[in-house]
Each structure stands twice: as structure tokens, then as C-alpha cells.
Amino acid sequence: QVQLVESGGGFVQPGGSLRLSCAASGSISSINTMGWHRQAPGKERELIAAITRGGSTNAADSLKGRFTISRDNAKNTVYLQMNSLKPEDTAVYYCNAEVSTANGIMDYWGKGTLVTVSS
């Protein structure tokens, strides 16, 4: 079994920054792509960014320049640096990972961390 645990969420004022972390643990052979998604109240979950094991990234155009994804393969951890936060960034942020296990390639999700941007 594989677990993903997000951390770093919280309350921040507009214009502020937060850094989210997501650590994977468990029966992991290797982790392929890791990503961050978010779901705002009343909206569908959307992709923020994804990063391959080799460091190639794919990000939502609307968030480029403010949000940056990175990862530490040795720690099985993916990060999301969020700058210049806006009230519309308020959402639950989820990480996911495509993991190679003894049973094949599986997709796992964390339970999410809430980010609230408000004055």
C-alpha cells in the first residue's frame, strides 16, 4: 500500500505565499509522474502542475508564473510553491503520484490540504 500525505496548507492573506509538500510512503518501487490538483468549492478538480521523475513539468497556463512544482526523488516528495496568492486560489489541494509497485503501475491520491486566501 502507498500513502500520500500533503502538508503546508493554511490561511494566508492575498499576495502571500505558501509551500505545499506531499510525501509518498509505503511499498514503492519507483514514482513516475507526481502532480498537484485543486478543487475549489462548487468547482471541478483541476490540474495545477505535474512533474516527471526526470524533472519535466507540465503546468496550467493560467497558473504559470505564480505556482512552481518541484520534487525530491530521494525523499519521494513533491512540492508546490505558490506565490502572489489570490482569493480565487482558495481550494483543497491534492497531490497524486503514479507509482510502480509489485502489482504494476498504480495511481494514488492524498486526502488534500486546505488553502484559504482571504483578508
Short mmCIF file of C-alpha atoms in Angstrom, two decimals:
data_model
loop_
_atom_site.label_atom_id
_atom_site.label_comp_id
_atom_site.label_asym_id
_atom_site.label_seq_id
_atom_site.Cartn_x
_atom_site.Cartn_y
_atom_site.Cartn_z
CA GLN A 1 0.00 0.00 0.00
CA VAL A 2 1.10 3.55 -0.74
CA GLN A 3 0.18 6.67 1.17
CA LEU A 4 0.43 10.29 0.08
CA VAL A 5 0.30 12.94 2.77
CA GLU A 6 0.02 16.62 1.94
CA SER A 7 1.09 19.39 4.28
CA GLY A 8 1.66 23.12 4.26
CA GLY A 9 -1.85 24.36 3.70
CA GLY A 10 -3.45 27.04 5.81
CA PHE A 11 -4.67 30.59 5.88
CA VAL A 12 -2.83 33.32 4.00
CA GLN A 13 -3.60 36.88 3.02
CA PRO A 14 -3.81 37.93 -0.63
CA GLY A 15 -0.35 38.42 -2.07
CA GLY A 16 1.17 35.92 0.32
CA SER A 17 2.97 32.66 -0.35
CA LEU A 18 2.69 29.07 0.74
CA ARG A 19 4.71 25.98 0.04
CA LEU A 20 2.88 22.68 -0.07
CA SER A 21 4.58 19.34 0.37
CA CYS A 22 3.40 15.84 -0.43
CA ALA A 23 5.34 12.84 0.79
CA ALA A 24 4.78 9.34 -0.53
CA SER A 25 5.49 6.28 1.57
CA GLY A 26 4.82 2.57 1.52
CA SER A 27 5.50 -0.19 -0.98
CA ILE A 28 7.13 1.93 -3.65
CA SER A 29 9.42 0.61 -6.36
CA SER A 30 9.61 3.97 -8.07
CA ILE A 31 7.45 7.01 -8.60
CA ASN A 32 6.84 8.19 -12.12
CA THR A 33 4.79 11.35 -12.52
CA MET A 34 3.68 13.37 -9.47
CA GLY A 35 1.18 16.17 -9.63
CA TRP A 36 -0.84 18.78 -7.83
CA HIS A 37 -4.53 19.41 -8.36
CA ARG A 38 -7.05 21.60 -6.63
CA GLN A 39 -10.78 21.75 -6.14
CA ALA A 40 -12.49 24.97 -5.20
CA PRO A 41 -15.98 25.00 -3.65
CA GLY A 42 -18.58 24.24 -6.28
CA LYS A 43 -15.99 23.58 -8.98
CA GLU A 44 -14.44 20.54 -10.57
CA ARG A 45 -10.97 19.35 -9.65
CA GLU A 46 -8.34 20.86 -11.92
CA LEU A 47 -4.73 20.08 -12.69
CA ILE A 48 -2.22 22.64 -11.44
CA ALA A 49 1.02 21.01 -12.50
CA ALA A 50 2.74 17.69 -12.91
CA ILE A 51 6.39 16.66 -12.88
CA THR A 52 8.10 13.53 -14.15
CA ARG A 53 10.83 11.66 -12.37
CA GLY A 54 13.31 13.30 -14.69
CA GLY A 55 12.05 16.77 -13.84
CA SER A 56 9.97 17.63 -16.90
CA THR A 57 6.96 19.70 -15.95
CA ASN A 58 3.53 20.42 -17.29
CA ALA A 59 1.52 23.26 -15.77
CA ALA A 60 -1.77 25.03 -16.25
CA ASP A 61 -1.17 28.15 -18.32
CA SER A 62 -3.26 30.28 -16.01
CA LEU A 63 -1.01 29.47 -13.04
CA LYS A 64 2.41 29.64 -14.64
CA GLY A 65 4.50 32.36 -13.13
CA ARG A 66 2.84 32.10 -9.72
CA PHE A 67 2.93 28.37 -8.98
CA THR A 68 6.03 26.20 -9.30
CA ILE A 69 6.22 22.44 -8.92
CA SER A 70 9.36 20.58 -7.89
CA ARG A 71 10.27 17.21 -6.42
CA ASP A 72 12.90 15.41 -4.41
CA ASN A 73 13.16 11.86 -5.71
CA ALA A 74 15.29 10.74 -2.78
CA LYS A 75 12.51 11.78 -0.40
CA ASN A 76 9.60 10.70 -2.64
CA THR A 77 8.25 14.20 -2.13
CA VAL A 78 6.69 16.74 -4.44
CA TYR A 79 6.37 20.43 -3.64
CA LEU A 80 4.21 23.28 -4.84
CA GLN A 81 5.48 26.80 -4.30
CA MET A 82 2.60 29.25 -4.53
CA ASN A 83 3.27 32.98 -4.73
CA SER A 84 1.09 36.06 -5.14
CA LEU A 85 -1.89 34.15 -3.86
CA LYS A 86 -5.37 35.40 -4.68
CA PRO A 87 -8.74 34.72 -3.02
CA GLU A 88 -9.69 32.60 -6.03
CA ASP A 89 -6.83 30.25 -5.17
CA THR A 90 -8.83 29.11 -2.16
CA ALA A 91 -9.34 25.39 -2.58
CA VAL A 92 -8.44 21.95 -1.33
CA TYR A 93 -5.12 20.99 -2.86
CA TYR A 94 -4.44 17.35 -3.67
CA CYS A 95 -1.32 15.59 -4.80
CA ASN A 96 -1.21 12.41 -6.82
CA ALA A 97 1.50 10.02 -7.85
CA GLU A 98 1.86 7.35 -10.49
CA VAL A 99 3.68 4.62 -8.60
CA SER A 100 5.34 1.45 -9.81
CA THR A 101 4.57 -1.30 -7.33
CA ALA A 102 4.86 -5.08 -7.26
CA ASN A 103 1.30 -5.13 -8.62
CA GLY A 104 2.01 -2.82 -11.51
CA ILE A 105 1.59 0.92 -12.06
CA MET A 106 -0.99 2.45 -9.73
CA ASP A 107 -2.31 5.99 -9.29
CA TYR A 108 -2.57 7.24 -5.72
CA TRP A 109 -4.07 10.39 -4.24
CA GLY A 110 -3.62 12.23 -0.98
CA LYS A 111 -6.53 13.39 1.15
CA GLY A 112 -5.89 17.04 0.43
CA THR A 113 -4.85 20.14 2.31
CA LEU A 114 -6.97 23.27 2.52
CA VAL A 115 -5.62 26.60 1.36
CA THR A 116 -7.63 29.68 2.27
CA VAL A 117 -6.68 33.06 0.82
CA SER A 118 -8.52 35.90 2.46
CA SER A 119 -8.01 39.29 4.01
#
